[in-house]
Amino acid sequence: MSHVVAAPAPVEIPVAGTQQTFPVRRVYCVGRNYVEHAKEMGFTGREPPFFFMKPADALVVVPEGSTGVMPYPARTSDLHHEIELVAAIGKGGRNIAAADAHAHVWGYAIGLDMTRRDLQGEAKKQGRPWEVGKAFDHSGPIGPIHPASATGHYEKGAISLEVNGATRQSSDISLLIWSVAETIEHLSSLFELMPGDLIFTGTPEGVAAVGRGDLLVGKVAGLGELRVKID
Ligand code: MN
Protein backbone atom coordinates (compact mmCIF):
# COMPACT_ATOMS: atom_id res chain seq x y z
CA MET A 1 0.00 0.00 0.00
CA SER A 2 1.13 3.54 -0.58
CA HIS A 3 -0.08 6.97 0.47
CA VAL A 4 -2.22 9.01 -1.91
CA VAL A 5 -0.85 12.28 -0.50
CA ALA A 6 2.39 12.99 1.33
CA ALA A 7 2.25 11.59 4.88
CA PRO A 8 2.72 14.27 7.54
CA ALA A 9 6.15 14.30 9.14
CA PRO A 10 6.20 12.92 12.68
CA VAL A 11 6.64 15.56 15.38
CA GLU A 12 9.62 14.84 17.63
CA ILE A 13 11.21 16.80 20.46
CA PRO A 14 14.89 16.34 21.29
CA VAL A 15 15.73 14.90 24.68
CA ALA A 16 18.22 17.23 26.40
CA GLY A 17 21.82 16.09 26.29
CA THR A 18 21.14 13.08 24.04
CA GLN A 19 20.68 12.17 20.37
CA GLN A 20 17.26 10.74 21.22
CA THR A 21 13.85 12.26 20.63
CA PHE A 22 10.42 12.18 22.26
CA PRO A 23 7.74 11.50 19.60
CA VAL A 24 4.61 13.59 20.15
CA ARG A 25 1.12 12.14 20.02
CA ARG A 26 -1.29 14.72 21.46
CA VAL A 27 -0.90 18.12 23.08
CA TYR A 28 -3.28 18.82 25.95
CA CYS A 29 -3.42 22.19 27.70
CA VAL A 30 -4.94 23.21 31.04
CA GLY A 31 -6.86 26.49 31.26
CA ARG A 32 -6.51 28.98 34.13
CA ASN A 33 -4.39 26.92 36.53
CA TYR A 34 -2.75 29.63 38.66
CA VAL A 35 -4.95 31.72 41.00
CA GLU A 36 -3.49 35.10 40.02
CA HIS A 37 -3.84 34.31 36.29
CA ALA A 38 -7.44 33.13 36.82
CA LYS A 39 -8.08 36.49 38.53
CA GLU A 40 -6.52 38.52 35.71
CA MET A 41 -8.81 36.64 33.29
CA GLY A 42 -11.83 37.55 35.42
CA PHE A 43 -12.32 34.37 37.45
CA THR A 44 -11.77 33.37 41.06
CA GLY A 45 -11.80 30.19 43.08
CA ARG A 46 -10.82 26.59 42.47
CA GLU A 47 -13.04 25.49 39.63
CA PRO A 48 -12.39 21.98 38.30
CA PRO A 49 -9.60 21.97 35.71
CA PHE A 50 -10.62 22.27 32.09
CA PHE A 51 -8.71 21.33 28.98
CA PHE A 52 -8.18 22.24 25.37
CA MET A 53 -5.76 20.93 22.75
CA LYS A 54 -3.27 22.08 20.20
CA PRO A 55 -2.36 19.97 17.17
CA ALA A 56 1.05 18.32 17.55
CA ASP A 57 2.23 20.03 14.36
CA ALA A 58 1.49 23.44 15.90
CA LEU A 59 4.55 22.96 18.09
CA VAL A 60 7.68 24.96 17.29
CA VAL A 61 10.47 22.65 18.41
CA VAL A 62 13.45 24.64 19.70
CA PRO A 63 16.63 22.56 20.08
CA GLU A 64 18.95 23.08 23.03
CA GLY A 65 21.06 26.23 22.74
CA SER A 66 19.18 27.74 19.82
CA THR A 67 16.58 30.46 19.41
CA GLY A 68 13.31 29.37 17.87
CA VAL A 69 11.41 31.50 15.41
CA MET A 70 7.65 31.96 15.64
CA PRO A 71 6.05 33.82 12.75
CA TYR A 72 3.58 36.45 13.96
CA PRO A 73 0.24 34.77 13.21
CA ALA A 74 -2.47 36.01 10.88
CA ARG A 75 -5.78 37.59 11.95
CA THR A 76 -4.69 38.91 15.33
CA SER A 77 -3.48 42.14 16.84
CA ASP A 78 -3.20 40.75 20.38
CA LEU A 79 -0.76 37.82 20.45
CA HIS A 80 -0.16 36.84 24.10
CA HIS A 81 2.61 34.82 25.73
CA GLU A 82 1.83 32.14 28.33
CA ILE A 83 4.89 30.47 29.84
CA GLU A 84 4.16 26.93 31.04
CA LEU A 85 5.70 23.81 32.49
CA VAL A 86 5.04 20.91 30.12
CA ALA A 87 4.77 17.32 31.34
CA ALA A 88 5.62 14.57 28.83
CA ILE A 89 3.75 11.30 29.30
CA GLY A 90 5.83 8.12 29.07
CA LYS A 91 3.33 5.58 30.29
CA GLY A 92 -0.32 5.77 29.32
CA GLY A 93 -3.42 5.00 31.29
CA ARG A 94 -7.01 5.78 32.18
CA ASN A 95 -8.29 6.97 35.55
CA ILE A 96 -4.77 7.47 36.92
CA ALA A 97 -4.85 8.41 40.61
CA ALA A 98 -2.88 11.54 41.54
CA ALA A 99 -0.80 9.43 43.91
CA ASP A 100 0.36 7.28 40.96
CA ALA A 101 0.60 10.04 38.37
CA HIS A 102 4.31 10.82 38.57
CA ALA A 103 5.13 7.29 37.42
CA HIS A 104 3.42 8.17 34.11
CA VAL A 105 5.56 11.25 33.43
CA TRP A 106 8.71 10.61 31.38
CA GLY A 107 10.01 14.15 31.53
CA TYR A 108 9.45 17.89 31.50
CA ALA A 109 9.96 20.81 29.15
CA ILE A 110 9.40 24.54 28.96
CA GLY A 111 6.58 25.54 26.63
CA LEU A 112 4.78 28.65 25.45
CA ASP A 113 1.01 28.48 24.97
CA MET A 114 0.87 31.37 22.51
CA THR A 115 -2.63 32.78 22.25
CA ARG A 116 -4.49 35.02 19.81
CA ARG A 117 -6.24 36.68 22.77
CA ASP A 118 -8.56 38.80 20.65
CA LEU A 119 -9.86 35.73 18.79
CA GLN A 120 -10.08 33.70 22.00
CA GLY A 121 -12.01 36.53 23.68
CA GLU A 122 -14.47 36.70 20.80
CA ALA A 123 -14.92 32.90 20.93
CA LYS A 124 -15.61 33.06 24.69
CA LYS A 125 -18.15 35.82 24.19
CA GLN A 126 -19.95 33.85 21.46
CA GLY A 127 -19.71 30.52 23.32
CA ARG A 128 -17.63 29.13 20.44
CA PRO A 129 -14.65 26.73 20.50
CA TRP A 130 -11.17 28.07 21.25
CA GLU A 131 -9.20 26.60 18.34
CA VAL A 132 -8.74 29.85 16.45
CA GLY A 133 -7.36 31.46 19.60
CA LYS A 134 -5.22 28.59 20.83
CA ALA A 135 -4.57 25.90 18.22
CA PHE A 136 -3.20 27.89 15.29
CA ASP A 137 0.01 27.05 13.40
CA HIS A 138 3.23 27.69 15.36
CA SER A 139 1.24 28.36 18.56
CA GLY A 140 3.33 26.06 20.77
CA PRO A 141 7.06 26.78 21.02
CA ILE A 142 8.71 24.10 23.18
CA GLY A 143 12.23 23.34 24.37
CA PRO A 144 13.95 19.97 24.82
CA ILE A 145 12.49 17.34 27.12
CA HIS A 146 14.45 16.71 30.30
CA PRO A 147 14.01 13.22 31.76
CA ALA A 148 12.28 13.14 35.16
CA SER A 149 14.99 10.67 36.18
CA ALA A 150 17.36 13.67 36.10
CA THR A 151 15.10 16.56 37.17
CA GLY A 152 12.78 14.86 39.64
CA HIS A 153 9.06 15.58 39.50
CA TYR A 154 7.78 19.14 39.66
CA GLU A 155 5.82 20.23 42.70
CA LYS A 156 7.69 23.51 43.04
CA GLY A 157 10.29 25.58 41.23
CA ALA A 158 10.60 29.04 39.71
CA ILE A 159 8.87 29.73 36.39
CA SER A 160 9.36 33.00 34.53
CA LEU A 161 9.24 34.78 31.20
CA GLU A 162 11.21 37.78 30.00
CA VAL A 163 10.40 39.79 26.90
CA ASN A 164 13.32 41.82 25.54
CA GLY A 165 15.04 41.47 28.92
CA ALA A 166 12.10 42.69 31.05
CA THR A 167 10.33 40.23 33.34
CA ARG A 168 6.68 39.76 32.38
CA GLN A 169 5.76 36.58 34.27
CA SER A 170 7.35 35.27 37.46
CA SER A 171 5.83 32.66 39.74
CA ASP A 172 6.37 29.21 41.18
CA ILE A 173 5.11 25.78 40.18
CA SER A 174 3.89 25.32 43.78
CA LEU A 175 1.19 27.91 42.99
CA LEU A 176 -0.53 25.70 40.42
CA ILE A 177 -4.20 25.36 41.42
CA TRP A 178 -4.15 21.74 40.18
CA SER A 179 -0.72 20.14 40.52
CA VAL A 180 0.82 18.11 37.71
CA ALA A 181 -0.31 14.91 39.47
CA GLU A 182 -3.87 16.18 40.05
CA THR A 183 -4.05 17.42 36.46
CA ILE A 184 -3.13 13.93 35.22
CA GLU A 185 -5.83 12.46 37.45
CA HIS A 186 -8.50 14.73 35.94
CA LEU A 187 -7.27 14.50 32.35
CA SER A 188 -6.98 10.70 32.40
CA SER A 189 -10.59 10.45 33.57
CA LEU A 190 -11.60 12.20 30.33
CA PHE A 191 -9.08 10.75 27.83
CA GLU A 192 -6.90 7.67 27.81
CA LEU A 193 -3.38 9.05 28.05
CA MET A 194 -0.74 7.46 25.84
CA PRO A 195 3.04 7.64 25.56
CA GLY A 196 3.92 10.75 23.58
CA ASP A 197 1.19 12.94 25.04
CA LEU A 198 2.20 16.38 26.29
CA ILE A 199 0.39 18.42 28.92
CA PHE A 200 0.85 22.21 29.05
CA THR A 201 0.04 22.75 32.72
CA GLY A 202 -1.13 26.37 32.68
CA THR A 203 0.40 29.82 32.96
CA PRO A 204 0.90 32.19 35.89
CA GLU A 205 -0.21 35.83 35.90
CA GLY A 206 1.38 38.49 33.75
CA VAL A 207 0.21 37.43 30.30
CA ALA A 208 0.54 40.26 27.78
CA ALA A 209 1.03 41.04 24.13
CA VAL A 210 4.17 40.61 22.04
CA GLY A 211 5.03 41.93 18.61
CA ARG A 212 7.34 41.25 15.69
CA GLY A 213 11.01 41.36 16.68
CA ASP A 214 10.39 40.59 20.36
CA LEU A 215 12.67 38.04 22.05
CA LEU A 216 10.95 35.78 24.61
CA VAL A 217 13.07 33.94 27.16
CA GLY A 218 11.19 31.44 29.32
CA LYS A 219 12.73 29.68 32.28
CA VAL A 220 11.76 26.87 34.61
CA ALA A 221 14.21 25.92 37.36
CA GLY A 222 16.10 22.82 36.27
CA LEU A 223 15.04 22.97 32.62
CA GLY A 224 17.30 25.72 31.29
CA GLU A 225 15.67 28.32 29.08
CA LEU A 226 13.46 28.53 26.02
CA ARG A 227 14.35 31.35 23.61
CA VAL A 228 11.89 32.37 20.92
CA LYS A 229 11.96 35.30 18.53
CA ILE A 230 8.69 36.61 17.06
CA ASP A 231 9.19 37.19 13.34
MN1 MN B 1 -2.20 28.33 28.78
mmCIF file of N, CA and C in Angstrom, residues 46-123:
data_model
loop_
_atom_site.group_PDB
_atom_site.id
_atom_site.type_symbol
_atom_site.label_atom_id
_atom_site.label_comp_id
_atom_site.label_asym_id
_atom_site.label_seq_id
_atom_site.Cartn_x
_atom_site.Cartn_y
_atom_site.Cartn_z
ATOM 1 N N ARG A 46 -11.405 27.833 42.977
ATOM 2 C CA ARG A 46 -10.822 26.593 42.468
ATOM 3 C C ARG A 46 -11.883 25.824 41.707
ATOM 4 N N GLU A 47 -12.114 26.249 40.465
ATOM 5 C CA GLU A 47 -13.040 25.494 39.629
ATOM 6 C C GLU A 47 -12.318 24.229 39.163
ATOM 7 N N PRO A 48 -13.066 23.179 38.806
ATOM 8 C CA PRO A 48 -12.389 21.982 38.296
ATOM 9 C C PRO A 48 -11.548 22.347 37.077
ATOM 10 N N PRO A 49 -10.438 21.626 36.865
ATOM 11 C CA PRO A 49 -9.602 21.966 35.713
ATOM 12 C C PRO A 49 -10.360 21.724 34.418
ATOM 13 N N PHE A 50 -10.043 22.525 33.407
ATOM 14 C CA PHE A 50 -10.620 22.266 32.088
ATOM 15 C C PHE A 50 -9.496 22.266 31.064
ATOM 16 N N PHE A 51 -9.775 21.657 29.927
ATOM 17 C CA PHE A 51 -8.714 21.334 28.977
ATOM 18 C C PHE A 51 -9.072 21.769 27.567
ATOM 19 N N PHE A 52 -8.038 22.072 26.815
ATOM 20 C CA PHE A 52 -8.182 22.239 25.367
ATOM 21 C C PHE A 52 -6.956 21.604 24.732
ATOM 22 N N MET A 53 -6.885 21.589 23.418
ATOM 23 C CA MET A 53 -5.759 20.928 22.750
ATOM 24 C C MET A 53 -5.160 21.820 21.679
ATOM 25 N N LYS A 54 -3.923 21.526 21.390
ATOM 26 C CA LYS A 54 -3.269 22.076 20.202
ATOM 27 C C LYS A 54 -2.896 20.879 19.326
ATOM 28 N N PRO A 55 -2.867 21.060 18.009
ATOM 29 C CA PRO A 55 -2.355 19.971 17.174
ATOM 30 C C PRO A 55 -0.856 19.801 17.409
ATOM 31 N N ALA A 56 -0.383 18.561 17.330
ATOM 32 C CA ALA A 56 1.050 18.323 17.547
ATOM 33 C C ALA A 56 1.890 19.139 16.569
ATOM 34 N N ASP A 57 1.403 19.306 15.331
ATOM 35 C CA ASP A 57 2.227 20.027 14.357
ATOM 36 C C ASP A 57 2.132 21.541 14.508
ATOM 37 N N ALA A 58 1.439 22.016 15.558
ATOM 38 C CA ALA A 58 1.488 23.438 15.897
ATOM 39 C C ALA A 58 2.676 23.757 16.804
ATOM 40 N N LEU A 59 3.376 22.723 17.247
ATOM 41 C CA LEU A 59 4.553 22.963 18.095
ATOM 42 C C LEU A 59 5.679 23.571 17.256
ATOM 43 N N VAL A 60 6.431 24.463 17.865
ATOM 44 C CA VAL A 60 7.682 24.962 17.288
ATOM 45 C C VAL A 60 8.789 24.369 18.149
ATOM 46 N N VAL A 61 9.472 23.366 17.616
ATOM 47 C CA VAL A 61 10.468 22.648 18.408
ATOM 48 C C VAL A 61 11.781 23.424 18.390
ATOM 49 N N VAL A 62 12.238 23.808 19.569
ATOM 50 C CA VAL A 62 13.448 24.639 19.698
ATOM 51 C C VAL A 62 14.551 23.798 20.327
ATOM 52 N N PRO A 63 15.554 23.381 19.530
ATOM 53 C CA PRO A 63 16.628 22.558 20.084
ATOM 54 C C PRO A 63 17.454 23.318 21.121
ATOM 55 N N GLU A 64 18.113 22.541 21.956
ATOM 56 C CA GLU A 64 18.953 23.083 23.031
ATOM 57 C C GLU A 64 19.943 24.111 22.469
ATOM 58 N N GLY A 65 20.054 25.244 23.126
ATOM 59 C CA GLY A 65 21.059 26.227 22.743
ATOM 60 C C GLY A 65 20.707 27.075 21.538
ATOM 61 N N SER A 66 19.516 26.895 20.972
ATOM 62 C CA SER A 66 19.175 27.737 19.820
ATOM 63 C C SER A 66 17.961 28.607 20.142
ATOM 64 N N THR A 67 17.729 29.571 19.262
ATOM 65 C CA THR A 67 16.582 30.458 19.413
ATOM 66 C C THR A 67 15.558 30.090 18.359
ATOM 67 N N GLY A 68 14.367 29.726 18.806
ATOM 68 C CA GLY A 68 13.308 29.372 17.873
ATOM 69 C C GLY A 68 12.712 30.608 17.227
ATOM 70 N N VAL A 69 12.064 30.397 16.099
ATOM 71 C CA VAL A 69 11.411 31.505 15.411
ATOM 72 C C VAL A 69 9.926 31.182 15.279
ATOM 73 N N MET A 70 9.099 32.092 15.785
ATOM 74 C CA MET A 70 7.655 31.960 15.645
ATOM 75 C C MET A 70 7.158 33.087 14.747
ATOM 76 N N PRO A 71 6.593 32.746 13.591
ATOM 77 C CA PRO A 71 6.054 33.818 12.753
ATOM 78 C C PRO A 71 4.842 34.456 13.430
ATOM 79 N N TYR A 72 4.766 35.789 13.378
ATOM 80 C CA TYR A 72 3.580 36.454 13.956
ATOM 81 C C TYR A 72 2.361 35.965 13.191
ATOM 82 N N PRO A 73 1.357 35.432 13.917
ATOM 83 C CA PRO A 73 0.243 34.774 13.212
ATOM 84 C C PRO A 73 -0.713 35.752 12.553
ATOM 85 N N ALA A 74 -1.466 35.226 11.602
ATOM 86 C CA ALA A 74 -2.471 36.013 10.884
ATOM 87 C C ALA A 74 -3.681 36.304 11.766
ATOM 88 N N ARG A 75 -4.440 37.318 11.413
ATOM 89 C CA ARG A 75 -5.776 37.591 11.949
ATOM 90 C C ARG A 75 -5.808 37.948 13.425
ATOM 91 N N THR A 76 -4.677 38.459 13.945
ATOM 92 C CA THR A 76 -4.692 38.907 15.331
ATOM 93 C C THR A 76 -3.944 40.215 15.455
ATOM 94 N N SER A 77 -4.318 41.007 16.472
ATOM 95 C CA SER A 77 -3.476 42.137 16.842
ATOM 96 C C SER A 77 -3.236 42.087 18.354
ATOM 97 N N ASP A 78 -3.394 40.906 18.935
ATOM 98 C CA ASP A 78 -3.201 40.752 20.385
ATOM 99 C C ASP A 78 -2.665 39.351 20.683
ATOM 100 N N LEU A 79 -1.413 39.117 20.245
ATOM 101 C CA LEU A 79 -0.762 37.819 20.453
ATOM 102 C C LEU A 79 -0.139 37.791 21.846
ATOM 103 N N HIS A 80 -0.638 36.901 22.716
ATOM 104 C CA HIS A 80 -0.157 36.844 24.104
ATOM 105 C C HIS A 80 0.794 35.676 24.334
ATOM 106 N N HIS A 81 1.738 35.900 25.246
ATOM 107 C CA HIS A 81 2.612 34.821 25.733
ATOM 108 C C HIS A 81 1.999 34.182 26.967
ATOM 109 N N GLU A 82 2.168 32.872 27.096
ATOM 110 C CA GLU A 82 1.826 32.143 28.328
ATOM 111 C C GLU A 82 2.946 31.132 28.560
ATOM 112 N N ILE A 83 3.799 31.409 29.528
ATOM 113 C CA ILE A 83 4.889 30.473 29.837
ATOM 114 C C ILE A 83 4.333 29.317 30.676
ATOM 115 N N GLU A 84 4.735 28.090 30.343
ATOM 116 C CA GLU A 84 4.156 26.934 31.040
ATOM 117 C C GLU A 84 5.173 25.810 31.221
ATOM 118 N N LEU A 85 5.012 25.085 32.307
ATOM 119 C CA LEU A 85 5.699 23.806 32.492
ATOM 120 C C LEU A 85 4.931 22.756 31.690
ATOM 121 N N VAL A 86 5.670 21.964 30.926
ATOM 122 C CA VAL A 86 5.039 20.905 30.122
ATOM 123 C C VAL A 86 5.462 19.550 30.668
ATOM 124 N N ALA A 87 4.487 18.689 30.915
ATOM 125 C CA ALA A 87 4.769 17.316 31.342
ATOM 126 C C ALA A 87 4.630 16.391 30.140
ATOM 127 N N ALA A 88 5.600 15.489 29.972
ATOM 128 C CA ALA A 88 5.624 14.568 28.831
ATOM 129 C C ALA A 88 5.317 13.161 29.334
ATOM 130 N N ILE A 89 4.238 12.599 28.813
ATOM 131 C CA ILE A 89 3.753 11.297 29.304
ATOM 132 C C ILE A 89 4.555 10.148 28.676
ATOM 133 N N GLY A 90 5.059 9.270 29.533
ATOM 134 C CA GLY A 90 5.830 8.121 29.066
ATOM 135 C C GLY A 90 5.071 6.813 29.161
ATOM 136 N N LYS A 91 4.116 6.799 30.080
ATOM 137 C CA LYS A 91 3.326 5.580 30.289
ATOM 138 C C LYS A 91 1.862 5.991 30.320
ATOM 139 N N GLY A 92 1.072 5.376 29.453
ATOM 140 C CA GLY A 92 -0.322 5.770 29.320
ATOM 141 C C GLY A 92 -1.194 5.232 30.442
ATOM 142 N N GLY A 93 -2.476 5.547 30.325
ATOM 143 C CA GLY A 93 -3.422 5.005 31.293
ATOM 144 C C GLY A 93 -4.707 5.795 31.343
ATOM 145 N N ARG A 94 -5.713 5.154 31.935
ATOM 146 C CA ARG A 94 -7.008 5.783 32.181
ATOM 147 C C ARG A 94 -7.245 5.834 33.672
ATOM 148 N N ASN A 95 -7.944 6.846 34.129
ATOM 149 C CA ASN A 95 -8.292 6.968 35.554
ATOM 150 C C ASN A 95 -7.066 6.782 36.452
ATOM 151 N N ILE A 96 -6.015 7.527 36.136
ATOM 152 C CA ILE A 96 -4.773 7.472 36.918
ATOM 153 C C ILE A 96 -4.978 8.285 38.201
ATOM 154 N N ALA A 97 -4.723 7.690 39.339
ATOM 155 C CA ALA A 97 -4.846 8.413 40.606
ATOM 156 C C ALA A 97 -3.679 9.387 40.749
ATOM 157 N N ALA A 98 -3.944 10.538 41.361
ATOM 158 C CA ALA A 98 -2.884 11.537 41.535
ATOM 159 C C ALA A 98 -1.664 10.925 42.217
ATOM 160 N N ALA A 99 -1.909 10.040 43.157
ATOM 161 C CA ALA A 99 -0.804 9.429 43.906
ATOM 162 C C ALA A 99 0.107 8.578 43.015
ATOM 163 N N ASP A 100 -0.436 8.113 41.889
ATOM 164 C CA ASP A 100 0.358 7.281 40.962
ATOM 165 C C ASP A 100 0.852 8.057 39.746
ATOM 166 N N ALA A 101 0.453 9.312 39.649
ATOM 167 C CA ALA A 101 0.603 10.038 38.374
ATOM 168 C C ALA A 101 2.062 10.246 37.971
ATOM 169 N N HIS A 102 2.924 10.520 38.941
ATOM 170 C CA HIS A 102 4.315 10.820 38.570
ATOM 171 C C HIS A 102 4.969 9.662 37.818
ATOM 172 N N ALA A 103 4.558 8.451 38.099
ATOM 173 C CA ALA A 103 5.134 7.286 37.416
ATOM 174 C C ALA A 103 4.796 7.279 35.929
ATOM 175 N N HIS A 104 3.815 8.103 35.520
ATOM 176 C CA HIS A 104 3.416 8.165 34.113
ATOM 177 C C HIS A 104 4.137 9.269 33.345
ATOM 178 N N VAL A 105 4.887 10.108 34.068
ATOM 179 C CA VAL A 105 5.565 11.246 33.430
ATOM 180 C C VAL A 105 6.993 10.859 33.089
ATOM 181 N N TRP A 106 7.352 10.947 31.800
ATOM 182 C CA TRP A 106 8.712 10.611 31.385
ATOM 183 C C TRP A 106 9.658 11.776 31.616
ATOM 184 N N GLY A 107 9.135 12.993 31.387
ATOM 185 C CA GLY A 107 10.012 14.152 31.529
ATOM 186 C C GLY A 107 9.250 15.456 31.472
ATOM 187 N N TYR A 108 10.024 16.544 31.439
ATOM 188 C CA TYR A 108 9.448 17.889 31.504
ATOM 189 C C TYR A 108 10.140 18.807 30.508
ATOM 190 N N ALA A 109 9.403 19.813 30.066
ATOM 191 C CA ALA A 109 9.964 20.807 29.146
ATOM 192 C C ALA A 109 9.368 22.174 29.475
ATOM 193 N N ILE A 110 9.971 23.193 28.892
ATOM 194 C CA ILE A 110 9.404 24.545 28.963
ATOM 195 C C ILE A 110 8.619 24.778 27.681
ATOM 196 N N GLY A 111 7.393 25.262 27.817
ATOM 197 C CA GLY A 111 6.582 25.539 26.630
ATOM 198 C C GLY A 111 5.945 26.913 26.691
ATOM 199 N N LEU A 112 5.533 27.399 25.535
ATOM 200 C CA LEU A 112 4.782 28.654 25.447
ATOM 201 C C LEU A 112 3.437 28.354 24.789
ATOM 202 N N ASP A 113 2.363 28.627 25.521
ATOM 203 C CA ASP A 113 1.011 28.478 24.969
ATOM 204 C C ASP A 113 0.643 29.830 24.374
ATOM 205 N N MET A 114 1.125 30.064 23.148
ATOM 206 C CA MET A 114 0.873 31.365 22.514
ATOM 207 C C MET A 114 -0.601 31.446 22.112
ATOM 208 N N THR A 115 -1.172 32.623 22.308
ATOM 209 C CA THR A 115 -2.630 32.785 22.249
ATOM 210 C C THR A 115 -3.018 34.029 21.457
ATOM 211 N N ARG A 116 -3.896 33.851 20.469
ATOM 212 C CA ARG A 116 -4.488 35.023 19.810
ATOM 213 C C ARG A 116 -5.635 35.475 20.714
ATOM 214 N N ARG A 117 -5.291 36.362 21.695
ATOM 215 C CA ARG A 117 -6.237 36.684 22.770
ATOM 216 C C ARG A 117 -7.497 37.339 22.228
ATOM 217 N N ASP A 118 -7.358 38.133 21.200
ATOM 218 C CA ASP A 118 -8.560 38.795 20.647
ATOM 219 C C ASP A 118 -9.527 37.756 20.067
ATOM 220 N N LEU A 119 -8.984 36.767 19.361
ATOM 221 C CA LEU A 119 -9.861 35.732 18.785
ATOM 222 C C LEU A 119 -10.416 34.815 19.870
ATOM 223 N N GLN A 120 -9.591 34.527 20.894
ATOM 224 C CA GLN A 120 -10.078 33.700 22.005
ATOM 225 C C GLN A 120 -11.199 34.437 22.744
ATOM 226 N N GLY A 121 -11.006 35.738 22.966
ATOM 227 C CA GLY A 121 -12.011 36.533 23.682
ATOM 228 C C GLY A 121 -13.335 36.551 22.940
ATOM 229 N N GLU A 122 -13.255 36.696 21.623
ATOM 230 C CA GLU A 122 -14.475 36.698 20.800
ATOM 231 C C GLU A 122 -15.173 35.330 20.874
ATOM 232 N N ALA A 123 -14.357 34.262 20.843
ATOM 233 C CA ALA A 123 -14.918 32.900 20.934
ATOM 234 C C ALA A 123 -15.624 32.695 22.275
#
